[in-house]
Coordinates of N, CA, C and O in Angstrom, one line a residue:
X162 N -8.9 108.6 143.2 CA -9.7 108.1 142.1 C -9.3 108.8 140.8 O -9.4 108.1 139.8
X163 N -9.1 110.0 141.0 CA -8.7 110.7 139.8 C -7.4 110.2 139.2 O -7.2 110.1 138.0
X164 N -6.5 109.9 140.1 CA -5.3 109.3 139.6 C -5.4 108.0 139.0 O -4.7 107.6 138.1
X165 N -6.4 107.2 139.6 CA -6.7 105.9 139.0 C -7.2 106.0 137.6 O -6.8 105.3 136.7
X166 N -8.1 106.9 137.4 CA -8.7 107.2 136.1 C -7.7 107.7 135.2 O -7.6 107.4 134.0
X167 N -6.9 108.6 135.7 CA -5.8 109.2 134.9 C -4.8 108.2 134.5 O -4.3 108.2 133.4
X168 N -4.5 107.2 135.3 CA -3.5 106.2 135.0 C -4.0 105.4 133.8 O -3.3 104.9 133.0
X169 N -5.3 105.2 133.8 CA -5.9 104.4 132.7 C -5.7 105.1 131.4 O -5.6 104.5 130.3
X170 N -5.7 106.4 131.4 CA -5.6 107.2 130.2 C -4.1 107.5 129.8 O -3.8 107.8 128.7
X171 N -3.3 107.5 130.9 CA -1.9 107.9 130.6 C -1.2 106.9 129.8 O -0.5 107.2 128.8
X172 N -1.4 105.6 130.0 CA -0.7 104.6 129.2 C -1.1 104.6 127.8 O -0.3 104.7 126.9
X173 N -2.5 104.7 127.5 CA -2.8 104.8 126.1 C -2.4 106.1 125.4 O -2.0 106.1 124.3
X174 N -2.4 107.2 126.2 CA -1.9 108.5 125.6 C -0.4 108.4 125.3 O 0.0 108.8 124.3
X175 N 0.3 107.8 126.2 CA 1.8 107.6 126.0 C 2.0 106.7 124.8 O 2.9 107.0 124.0
X176 N 1.2 105.7 124.7 CA 1.4 104.8 123.5 C 1.0 105.6 122.2 O 1.7 105.4 121.2
X177 N 0.0 106.4 122.3 CA -0.4 107.2 121.1 C 0.7 108.2 120.8 O 1.0 108.4 119.6
X178 N 1.3 108.8 121.8 CA 2.4 109.8 121.5 C 3.6 109.1 121.0 O 4.2 109.5 120.0
X179 N 3.9 107.9 121.5 CA 5.0 107.1 121.0 C 4.7 106.7 119.5 O 5.6 106.7 118.7
X180 N 3.5 106.3 119.3 CA 3.1 105.9 118.0 C 3.2 107.1 117.0 O 3.7 106.9 115.9
X181 N 2.7 108.2 117.4 CA 2.8 109.4 116.5 C 4.3 109.8 116.3 O 4.7 110.1 115.2
X182 N 5.1 109.7 117.3 CA 6.5 110.0 117.2 C 7.2 109.0 116.3 O 8.0 109.4 115.4
X183 N 6.8 107.7 116.5 CA 7.4 106.7 115.6 C 7.0 106.9 114.1 O 7.8 106.7 113.2
X184 N 5.7 107.3 113.9 CA 5.2 107.5 112.6 C 5.9 108.7 112.0 O 6.4 108.7 110.8
X185 N 6.1 109.8 112.8 CA 6.8 111.0 112.4 C 8.2 110.7 112.0 O 8.8 111.3 111.1
X186 N 8.9 109.8 112.8 CA 10.3 109.5 112.5 C 10.4 108.6 111.3 O 11.3 108.7 110.5
X187 N 9.4 107.7 111.1 CA 9.5 106.7 110.0 C 9.0 107.3 108.6 O 9.3 106.7 107.6
X188 N 8.2 108.3 108.6 CA 7.7 108.9 107.3 C 8.9 109.3 106.5 O 8.9 109.0 105.3
X189 N 9.9 110.1 107.0 CA 11.0 110.4 106.1 C 11.8 109.2 105.6 O 12.2 109.1 104.5
X190 N 11.9 108.2 106.5 CA 12.5 106.9 106.1 C 11.7 106.2 105.0 O 12.3 105.7 104.0
X191 N 10.4 106.2 105.1 CA 9.6 105.6 104.1 C 9.7 106.3 102.8 O 9.8 105.8 101.7
X192 N 9.7 107.7 102.9 CA 9.8 108.5 101.7 C 11.1 108.3 101.0 O 11.2 108.1 99.8
X193 N 12.2 108.2 101.8 CA 13.5 107.9 101.3 C 13.6 106.6 100.6 O 14.1 106.4 99.5
X194 N 13.0 105.6 101.3 CA 12.9 104.2 100.7 C 12.1 104.2 99.4 O 12.4 103.5 98.4
X195 N 11.0 104.9 99.4 CA 10.1 105.0 98.2 C 10.9 105.7 97.0 O 10.8 105.2 95.9
X196 N 11.6 106.7 97.3 CA 12.4 107.4 96.3 C 13.5 106.5 95.8 O 13.7 106.4 94.6
X197 N 14.1 105.7 96.7 CA 15.1 104.7 96.3 C 14.5 103.6 95.4 O 15.1 103.2 94.4
X198 N 13.3 103.2 95.8 CA 12.6 102.2 95.0 C 12.3 102.7 93.6 O 12.5 102.0 92.6
X199 N 11.8 103.9 93.5 CA 11.5 104.5 92.2 C 12.7 104.7 91.3 O 12.7 104.4 90.1
X200 N 13.9 105.1 92.0 CA 15.1 105.3 91.2 C 15.6 103.9 90.7 O 16.1 103.8 89.6
X201 N 15.5 102.9 91.6 CA 15.9 101.6 91.2 C 15.1 101.1 90.0 O 15.6 100.4 89.1
X202 N 13.8 101.3 90.1 CA 12.9 100.9 89.1 C 13.2 101.6 87.8 O 13.2 101.0 86.7
X203 N 13.5 102.9 87.8 CA 13.9 103.6 86.6 C 15.2 103.1 86.0 O 15.3 103.0 84.8
X204 N 16.1 102.8 86.9 CA 17.4 102.2 86.5 C 17.2 100.9 85.8 O 17.8 100.6 84.8
X205 N 16.3 100.1 86.3 CA 16.0 98.8 85.7 C 15.4 99.0 84.3 O 15.7 98.3 83.4
X206 N 14.5 99.9 84.2 CA 13.8 100.2 82.9 C 14.8 100.7 81.9 O 14.8 100.2 80.8
X207 N 15.8 101.6 82.3 CA 16.8 102.1 81.4 C 17.7 100.9 81.0 O 18.0 100.8 79.8
X208 N 18.1 100.1 81.9 CA 19.1 99.0 81.6 C 18.4 98.0 80.7 O 19.0 97.4 79.9
X209 N 17.1 97.7 81.0 CA 16.3 96.8 80.1 C 16.3 97.3 78.7 O 16.5 96.6 77.7
X210 N 16.0 98.6 78.5 CA 16.0 99.2 77.2 C 17.4 99.1 76.5 O 17.5 98.8 75.3
X211 N 18.4 99.4 77.3 CA 19.8 99.3 76.7 C 20.1 97.8 76.3 O 20.7 97.6 75.3
X212 N 19.7 96.9 77.1 CA 20.0 95.5 76.8 C 19.2 95.1 75.5 O 19.7 94.4 74.6
X213 N 18.0 95.5 75.4 CA 17.2 95.2 74.2 C 17.8 95.9 73.0 O 17.9 95.2 71.9
X214 N 18.3 97.1 73.1 CA 19.0 97.8 72.0 C 20.2 97.0 71.6 O 20.5 96.8 70.4
X215 N 21.0 96.6 72.6 CA 22.3 95.9 72.2 C 21.9 94.5 71.7 O 22.7 94.0 70.8
X216 N 20.9 93.8 72.1 CA 20.5 92.6 71.5 C 20.1 92.7 70.1 O 20.4 91.9 69.2
X217 N 19.4 93.8 69.8 CA 19.0 94.1 68.4 C 20.2 94.4 67.5 O 20.3 93.8 66.4
X218 N 21.2 95.1 68.0 CA 22.4 95.4 67.3 C 23.1 94.1 67.1 O 23.7 93.8 66.0
X219 N 23.2 93.2 68.1 CA 23.9 91.9 68.0 C 23.2 91.1 66.9 O 23.9 90.5 66.1
X220 N 21.9 91.0 66.9 CA 21.2 90.3 65.9 C 21.4 90.8 64.5 O 21.6 90.1 63.5
X221 N 21.5 92.2 64.4 CA 21.8 92.8 63.1 C 23.2 92.4 62.6 O 23.4 92.1 61.4
X222 N 24.2 92.4 63.5 CA 25.6 92.1 63.2 C 25.6 90.6 62.8 O 26.3 90.3 61.8
X223 N 24.9 89.7 63.5 CA 24.9 88.3 63.1 C 24.3 88.1 61.8 O 24.8 87.3 61.0
X224 N 23.2 88.8 61.5 CA 22.5 88.7 60.2 C 23.4 89.2 59.1 O 23.6 88.5 58.0
X225 N 24.1 90.3 59.3 CA 25.0 90.8 58.3 C 26.2 89.9 58.1 O 26.6 89.7 56.9
X226 N 26.7 89.3 59.2 CA 27.8 88.3 59.0 C 27.3 87.1 58.2 O 28.1 86.6 57.3
X227 N 26.1 86.7 58.5 CA 25.6 85.5 57.7 C 25.5 85.9 56.2 O 25.7 85.1 55.3
X228 N 25.0 87.1 56.0 CA 24.8 87.6 54.6 C 26.2 87.7 53.9 O 26.3 87.3 52.7
X229 N 27.2 88.2 54.6 CA 28.6 88.2 54.0 C 29.1 86.9 53.7 O 29.7 86.6 52.7
X230 N 28.9 85.9 54.7 CA 29.3 84.5 54.4 C 28.6 83.9 53.2 O 29.2 83.2 52.4
X231 N 27.3 84.2 53.1 CA 26.6 83.7 52.0 C 27.1 84.3 50.7 O 27.3 83.6 49.7
X232 N 27.4 85.6 50.7 CA 28.0 86.2 49.5 C 29.3 85.6 49.1 O 29.6 85.4 48.0
X233 N 30.1 85.4 50.2 CA 31.4 84.8 50.0 C 31.3 83.4 49.4 O 32.1 83.1 48.4
X234 N 30.4 82.6 49.9 CA 30.2 81.3 49.4 C 29.7 81.3 47.9 O 30.1 80.6 47.1
X235 N 28.8 82.3 47.7 CA 28.3 82.5 46.3 C 29.4 82.9 45.3 O 29.5 82.3 44.2
X236 N 30.3 83.7 45.8 CA 31.4 84.2 44.9 C 32.4 83.0 44.7 O 32.9 82.9 43.6
X237 N 32.5 82.1 45.7 CA 33.4 81.0 45.5 C 32.8 80.0 44.5 O 33.5 79.4 43.7
X238 N 31.5 79.9 44.5 CA 30.8 79.0 43.6 C 30.8 79.5 42.2 O 30.9 78.8 41.2
X239 N 30.7 80.9 42.1 CA 30.6 81.4 40.7 C 32.0 82.0 40.2 O 32.0 82.9 39.4
X240 N 33.1 81.4 40.7 CA 34.4 81.8 40.3 C 34.5 81.6 38.8 O 34.1 80.6 38.2
X241 N 35.0 82.7 38.1 CA 35.1 82.6 36.7 C 36.3 81.8 36.2 O 37.4 81.9 36.8
X242 N 36.1 81.1 35.2 CA 37.3 80.3 34.7 C 38.2 81.2 33.9 O 37.9 82.3 33.4
X243 N 39.5 80.8 33.8 CA 40.4 81.5 33.0 C 40.2 81.2 31.5 O 39.7 80.1 31.1
X244 N 40.5 82.2 30.7 CA 40.4 82.0 29.2 C 41.4 80.9 28.8 O 42.5 80.9 29.3
X245 N 40.9 80.0 28.0 CA 41.8 79.0 27.5 C 41.7 78.9 26.0 O 40.6 78.7 25.4
X246 N 42.8 79.2 25.3 CA 42.8 79.2 23.8 C 42.6 77.7 23.3 O 42.8 76.8 24.0
X247 N 42.1 77.7 22.1 CA 41.9 76.4 21.4 C 43.2 75.6 21.2 O 43.3 74.5 21.5
X248 N 44.2 76.4 20.7 CA 45.5 75.8 20.5 C 46.5 76.1 21.7 O 46.4 77.1 22.2
X249 N 47.3 75.1 22.0 CA 48.3 75.4 23.0 C 49.7 75.6 22.4 O 49.9 75.3 21.2
X250 N 50.6 76.1 23.3 CA 52.0 76.3 22.8 C 52.2 77.6 22.1 O 53.3 77.7 21.5
X251 N 51.3 78.5 22.1 CA 51.5 79.8 21.5 C 52.1 80.8 22.4 O 52.1 80.6 23.6
X252 N 52.7 81.8 21.9 CA 53.2 82.9 22.7 C 52.1 83.7 23.4 O 51.0 83.6 23.0
X253 N 52.5 84.5 24.3 CA 51.6 85.3 25.1 C 50.7 86.2 24.3 O 49.4 86.2 24.4
X254 N 51.2 86.8 23.3 CA 50.4 87.7 22.4 C 49.3 86.9 21.7 O 48.2 87.4 21.6
X255 N 49.7 85.8 21.2 CA 48.7 85.0 20.4 C 47.6 84.4 21.4 O 46.5 84.4 21.0
X256 N 48.0 84.0 22.6 CA 47.1 83.4 23.5 C 46.1 84.5 24.0 O 44.9 84.3 24.0
X257 N 46.6 85.7 24.3 CA 45.7 86.7 24.9 C 44.9 87.4 23.8 O 43.8 87.9 24.0
X258 N 45.3 87.2 22.5 CA 44.6 87.9 21.4 C 43.1 87.5 21.4 O 42.2 88.3 21.1
X259 N 42.8 86.2 21.7 CA 41.4 85.7 21.7 C 40.6 86.4 22.7 O 39.5 86.9 22.4
X260 N 41.1 86.5 23.9 CA 40.3 87.2 25.0 C 40.3 88.7 24.7 O 39.3 89.4 24.9
X261 N 41.4 89.3 24.2 CA 41.4 90.7 23.9 C 40.3 91.0 22.8 O 39.6 92.1 22.9
X262 N 40.1 90.1 21.9 CA 39.1 90.3 20.9 C 37.7 90.4 21.5 O 36.9 91.2 21.1
X263 N 37.5 89.6 22.5 CA 36.2 89.6 23.2 C 36.0 91.0 23.9 O 34.9 91.5 23.9
X264 N 37.0 91.5 24.5 CA 37.0 92.8 25.2 C 36.7 93.9 24.1 O 35.9 94.8 24.3
X265 N 37.4 93.9 23.0 CA 37.2 94.8 21.9 C 35.8 94.8 21.4 O 35.2 95.8 21.1
X266 N 35.2 93.6 21.4 CA 33.9 93.5 20.9 C 32.9 94.1 21.9 O 31.9 94.8 21.4
X267 N 33.1 94.0 23.2 CA 32.3 94.7 24.1 C 32.4 96.3 24.0 O 31.4 97.0 24.1
X268 N 33.6 96.7 23.7 CA 33.9 98.2 23.5 C 33.1 98.6 22.3 O 32.4 99.7 22.4
X269 N 33.2 97.9 21.2 CA 32.5 98.3 20.0 C 31.0 98.3 20.2 O 30.3 99.1 19.7
X270 N 30.5 97.2 20.8 CA 29.1 97.0 21.0 C 28.5 98.2 21.8 O 27.3 98.5 21.7
X271 N 29.3 98.8 22.7 CA 28.8 99.9 23.5 C 29.2 101.3 22.9 O 29.1 102.3 23.6
X272 N 29.6 101.3 21.7 CA 29.9 102.5 20.9 C 30.9 103.4 21.7 O 30.8 104.6 21.7
X273 N 32.0 102.8 22.2 CA 33.1 103.5 22.8 C 34.2 103.5 21.8 O 34.5 102.4 21.2
X274 N 34.9 104.6 21.7 CA 36.0 104.7 20.8 C 37.3 104.6 21.6 O 37.5 105.1 22.6
X275 N 38.3 103.8 21.0 CA 39.6 103.6 21.6 C 40.6 104.5 20.9 O 40.8 104.5 19.7
X276 N 41.2 105.4 21.7 CA 42.2 106.3 21.2 C 43.6 105.6 21.1 O 44.3 105.8 20.2
X277 N 43.9 104.9 22.1 CA 45.2 104.2 22.1 C 45.2 103.0 23.1 O 44.4 103.0 24.0
X278 N 46.0 102.0 22.8 CA 46.2 100.9 23.7 C 47.7 100.6 23.9 O 48.4 100.5 22.9
X279 N 48.1 100.4 25.1 CA 49.4 100.0 25.4 C 49.4 98.7 26.0 O 48.6 98.4 26.9
X280 N 50.3 97.8 25.5 CA 50.3 96.4 26.0 C 51.5 96.1 26.9 O 52.6 96.7 26.6
X281 N 51.4 95.3 27.8 CA 52.5 94.8 28.6 C 52.3 93.4 28.9 O 51.4 93.0 29.7
X282 N 53.0 92.5 28.1 CA 52.8 91.1 28.2 C 53.6 90.5 29.3 O 54.8 90.8 29.4
X283 N 53.0 89.6 30.1 CA 53.7 88.9 31.2 C 54.5 89.9 32.1 O 55.8 89.7 32.2
X284 N 53.9 90.9 32.7 CA 54.7 91.9 33.5 C 55.3 91.2 34.7 O 54.7 90.3 35.3
X285 N 56.5 91.6 35.0 CA 57.3 90.9 36.0 C 56.7 91.1 37.4 O 57.0 90.3 38.3
X286 N 56.0 92.2 37.6 CA 55.4 92.5 38.9 C 54.1 91.8 39.2 O 53.5 91.9 40.3
X287 N 53.6 91.0 38.3 CA 52.3 90.3 38.4 C 52.5 89.0 39.2 O 53.4 88.3 38.9
X288 N 51.6 88.8 40.2 CA 51.7 87.6 41.0 C 51.5 86.3 40.2 O 52.2 85.3 40.6
X289 N 50.7 86.3 39.2 CA 50.5 85.1 38.4 C 51.8 84.8 37.6 O 52.2 83.6 37.5
X290 N 52.4 85.8 37.1 CA 53.7 85.6 36.4 C 54.8 85.1 37.3 O 55.5 84.2 37.0
X291 N 54.8 85.7 38.5 CA 55.8 85.3 39.5 C 55.6 83.8 40.0 O 56.6 83.1 40.1
X292 N 54.4 83.5 40.3 CA 54.1 82.2 40.9 C 53.7 81.1 40.0 O 53.9 79.9 40.3
X293 N 53.1 81.4 38.9 CA 52.6 80.4 38.0 C 52.8 80.8 36.6 O 51.9 80.6 35.7
X294 N 53.9 81.4 36.3 CA 54.2 81.9 34.9 C 54.2 80.7 33.9 O 54.0 81.0 32.7
X295 N 54.5 79.5 34.3 CA 54.5 78.4 33.4 C 53.0 77.9 33.1 O 52.8 77.2 32.1
X296 N 52.0 78.4 33.8 CA 50.6 78.0 33.6 C 49.8 79.0 33.0 O 48.8 78.7 32.4
X297 N 50.1 80.3 33.2 CA 49.3 81.4 32.8 C 50.0 82.5 32.0 O 51.2 82.8 32.3
X298 N 49.3 83.1 31.0 CA 49.8 84.2 30.3 C 49.0 85.4 30.8 O 47.8 85.3 31.1
X299 N 49.7 86.6 30.9 CA 49.1 87.8 31.4 C 49.4 88.9 30.5 O 50.5 89.0 30.0
X300 N 48.4 89.8 30.3 CA 48.5 91.0 29.5 C 47.9 92.1 30.3 O 46.8 92.1 30.6
X301 N 48.7 93.2 30.5 CA 48.2 94.4 31.1 C 47.9 95.4 30.0 O 48.8 95.7 29.2
X302 N 46.7 95.8 30.0 CA 46.3 96.8 28.9 C 46.0 98.1 29.5 O 45.3 98.2 30.5
X303 N 46.5 99.2 28.9 CA 46.2 100.5 29.3 C 45.6 101.2 28.1 O 46.2 101.5 27.1
X304 N 44.2 101.4 28.2 CA 43.5 101.8 27.1 C 43.0 103.3 27.4 O 42.5 103.5 28.5
X305 N 43.1 104.1 26.4 CA 42.5 105.4 26.4 C 41.3 105.4 25.5 O 41.4 105.1 24.3
X306 N 40.1 105.7 26.1 CA 38.9 105.6 25.4 C 38.0 106.9 25.5 O 38.3 107.7 26.4
X307 N 37.1 107.0 24.6 CA 36.1 108.1 24.6 C 34.7 107.5 24.5 O 34.5 106.7 23.6
X308 N 33.8 108.0 25.3 CA 32.4 107.5 25.3 C 31.6 108.4 26.2 O 32.0 109.3 26.8
X309 N 30.3 108.1 26.2 CA 29.4 108.9 27.0 C 29.1 108.0 28.3 O 29.5 106.9 28.4
X310 N 28.4 108.6 29.2 CA 28.1 108.0 30.5 C 27.4 106.7 30.4 O 27.8 105.7 30.9
X311 N 26.3 106.7 29.6 CA 25.5 105.5 29.6 C 26.2 104.3 28.8 O 26.1 103.2 29.3
X312 N 26.9 104.7 27.8 CA 27.7 103.6 27.1 C 28.8 103.0 28.0 O 29.0 101.8 28.0
X313 N 29.5 103.9 28.7 CA 30.5 103.4 29.6 C 29.9 102.6 30.7 O 30.5 101.5 31.1
X314 N 28.8 103.0 31.2 CA 28.1 102.2 32.3 C 27.7 100.8 31.8 O 28.0 99.8 32.4
X315 N 27.2 100.8 30.6 CA 26.8 99.5 30.0 C 28.1 98.6 29.7 O 28.0 97.4 30.0
X316 N 29.1 99.2 29.3 CA 30.4 98.5 29.1 C 30.9 97.9 30.4 O 31.2 96.7 30.4
X317 N 30.9 98.7 31.4 CA 31.3 98.1 32.7 C 30.4 97.0 33.2 O 30.9 96.0 33.7
X318 N 29.1 97.1 33.0 CA 28.2 96.0 33.5 C 28.5 94.8 32.7 O 28.5 93.7 33.2
X319 N 28.7 94.9 31.4 CA 28.9 93.7 30.5 C 30.3 93.1 30.8 O 30.5 91.9 30.8
X320 N 31.3 94.0 31.1 CA 32.6 93.5 31.5 C 32.6 92.7 32.8 O 33.2 91.7 32.9
X321 N 31.7 93.2 33.7 CA 31.6 92.5 35.0 C 31.0 91.1 34.8 O 31.3 90.1 35.4
X322 N 30.1 91.0 33.8 CA 29.4 89.7 33.5 C 30.3 88.8 32.6 O 29.9 87.7 32.3
X323 N 31.4 89.4 32.1 CA 32.3 88.6 31.2 C 32.6 87.3 31.7 O 32.8 87.1 32.9
X324 N 32.6 86.3 30.9 CA 32.7 84.9 31.3 C 34.0 84.4 31.8 O 34.1 83.4 32.5
X325 N 35.1 85.2 31.5 CA 36.4 84.8 31.9 C 37.0 85.7 33.0 O 36.6 86.9 33.0
X326 N 37.9 85.2 33.7 CA 38.6 85.9 34.8 C 39.4 87.1 34.2 O 40.2 86.9 33.3
X327 N 39.2 88.3 34.7 CA 40.1 89.4 34.4 C 40.1 90.3 35.6 O 39.4 90.2 36.6
X328 N 41.1 91.3 35.6 CA 41.3 92.1 36.8 C 41.3 93.6 36.3 O 42.2 94.0 35.6
X329 N 40.2 94.3 36.7 CA 40.2 95.7 36.4 C 41.1 96.4 37.4 O 40.9 96.4 38.6
X330 N 42.2 97.0 36.9 CA 43.2 97.7 37.8 C 42.7 99.1 38.2 O 42.8 99.4 39.3
X331 N 42.3 99.9 37.2 CA 41.9 101.3 37.5 C 41.0 101.8 36.4 O 41.2 101.4 35.2
X332 N 40.3 102.8 36.7 CA 39.5 103.5 35.7 C 39.5 105.0 36.1 O 39.0 105.4 37.1
X333 N 40.1 105.8 35.2 CA 40.1 107.3 35.5 C 39.2 107.9 34.5 O 39.4 107.7 33.3
X334 N 38.3 108.7 34.9 CA 37.2 109.3 34.1 C 37.3 110.8 34.2 O 37.2 111.3 35.3
X335 N 37.4 111.5 33.1 CA 37.4 112.9 33.1 C 36.5 113.4 32.0 O 36.6 113.0 30.9
X336 N 35.5 114.3 32.4 CA 34.7 114.9 31.3 C 35.5 115.7 30.3 O 36.4 116.4 30.7
X337 N 35.1 115.6 29.1 CA 35.7 116.5 28.0 C 35.4 117.9 28.3 O 34.2 118.2 28.6
X338 N 36.3 118.8 28.2 CA 36.1 120.2 28.6 C 35.1 120.9 27.7 O 34.3 121.7 28.2
X339 N 35.0 120.6 26.4 CA 34.1 121.3 25.5 C 32.7 120.7 25.5 O 31.8 121.4 25.2
X340 N 32.6 119.4 26.0 CA 31.3 118.8 26.0 C 31.3 117.8 27.2 O 31.8 116.8 27.1
X341 N 30.7 118.2 28.3 CA 30.8 117.5 29.6 C 30.1 116.1 29.5 O 30.2 115.3 30.4
X342 N 29.3 115.9 28.5 CA 28.6 114.6 28.3 C 29.5 113.5 27.8 O 29.2 112.4 27.8
X343 N 30.7 114.0 27.2 CA 31.6 113.0 26.7 C 32.7 112.8 27.7 O 33.2 113.7 28.4
X344 N 33.1 111.5 27.9 CA 34.1 111.1 28.9 C 35.4 110.8 28.2 O 35.4 110.1 27.2
X345 N 36.5 111.2 28.8 CA 37.8 110.7 28.5 C 38.2 109.7 29.5 O 38.2 110.0 30.7
X346 N 38.5 108.5 29.1 CA 38.6 107.4 30.0 C 40.0 106.7 29.9 O 40.4 106.4 28.8
X347 N 40.7 106.6 31.0 CA 41.9 105.8 31.0 C 41.6 104.6 31.8 O 41.4 104.6 33.0
X348 N 41.6 103.5 31.1 CA 41.1 102.2 31.7 C 42.3 101.2 31.7 O 42.8 100.9 30.6
X349 N 42.6 100.6 32.8 CA 43.6 99.6 32.9 C 43.0 98.3 33.4 O 42.3 98.2 34.3
X350 N 43.4 97.2 32.6 CA 42.8 95.9 32.9 C 43.9 94.9 32.7 O 44.7 95.1 31.8
X351 N 43.8 93.8 33.4 CA 44.7 92.7 33.2 C 43.9 91.5 32.7 O 42.9 91.2 33.2
X352 N 44.4 90.9 31.6 CA 43.7 89.7 31.0 C 44.6 88.5 31.3 O 45.8 88.6 31.2
X353 N 43.9 87.4 31.6 CA 44.7 86.2 32.0 C 44.2 85.1 31.1 O 43.0 85.0 30.7
X354 N 45.1 84.2 30.7 CA 44.8 83.0 29.9 C 45.6 81.8 30.3 O 46.8 82.0 30.7
X355 N 45.1 80.7 30.3 CA 45.8 79.5 30.6 C 46.7 79.1 29.4 O 46.3 79.3 28.2
X356 N 47.9 78.6 29.6 CA 48.8 78.2 28.5 C 48.3 76.9 28.0 O 47.7 76.1 28.6

């Protein structure tokens, strides 16, 4: 009888031992799987943040590209016309004289003094002279000027707003050694006029 009673307990005890062994064997597996799940979840979070950052950058690039296209369209719309003299058939010096007078007026209005001006009419290296010399006159001016910072700044702003097409080639600015508020300016500009 004792063996009968014992048999009744042996099977449940064996099952409990097997269950405990199974649980003991599966706990490390569950722990490993849990750690893998957490690592995968962290990877997803990191990749989601990276994707959002790249989408933001892409949107910024697209916005900047649209702004650049808008500026380009605006500059095409606001293209400045070439200076056109009242009389036709004049030589280059006479044609450019009218536009040069406008530039000199800007210089005087901004109280800048001109030390010297060198002229080069219809220079052979200019693309307009090479490609459309029969339609346009060109004068390259190399001007040495003296002025202060604010006057020169105003001059450049007004020159930028000038109603006719011109090409600022270079501007070299050096402060005067005895008075740093005075600028010595070597300014090169090309003036264009229709024939």
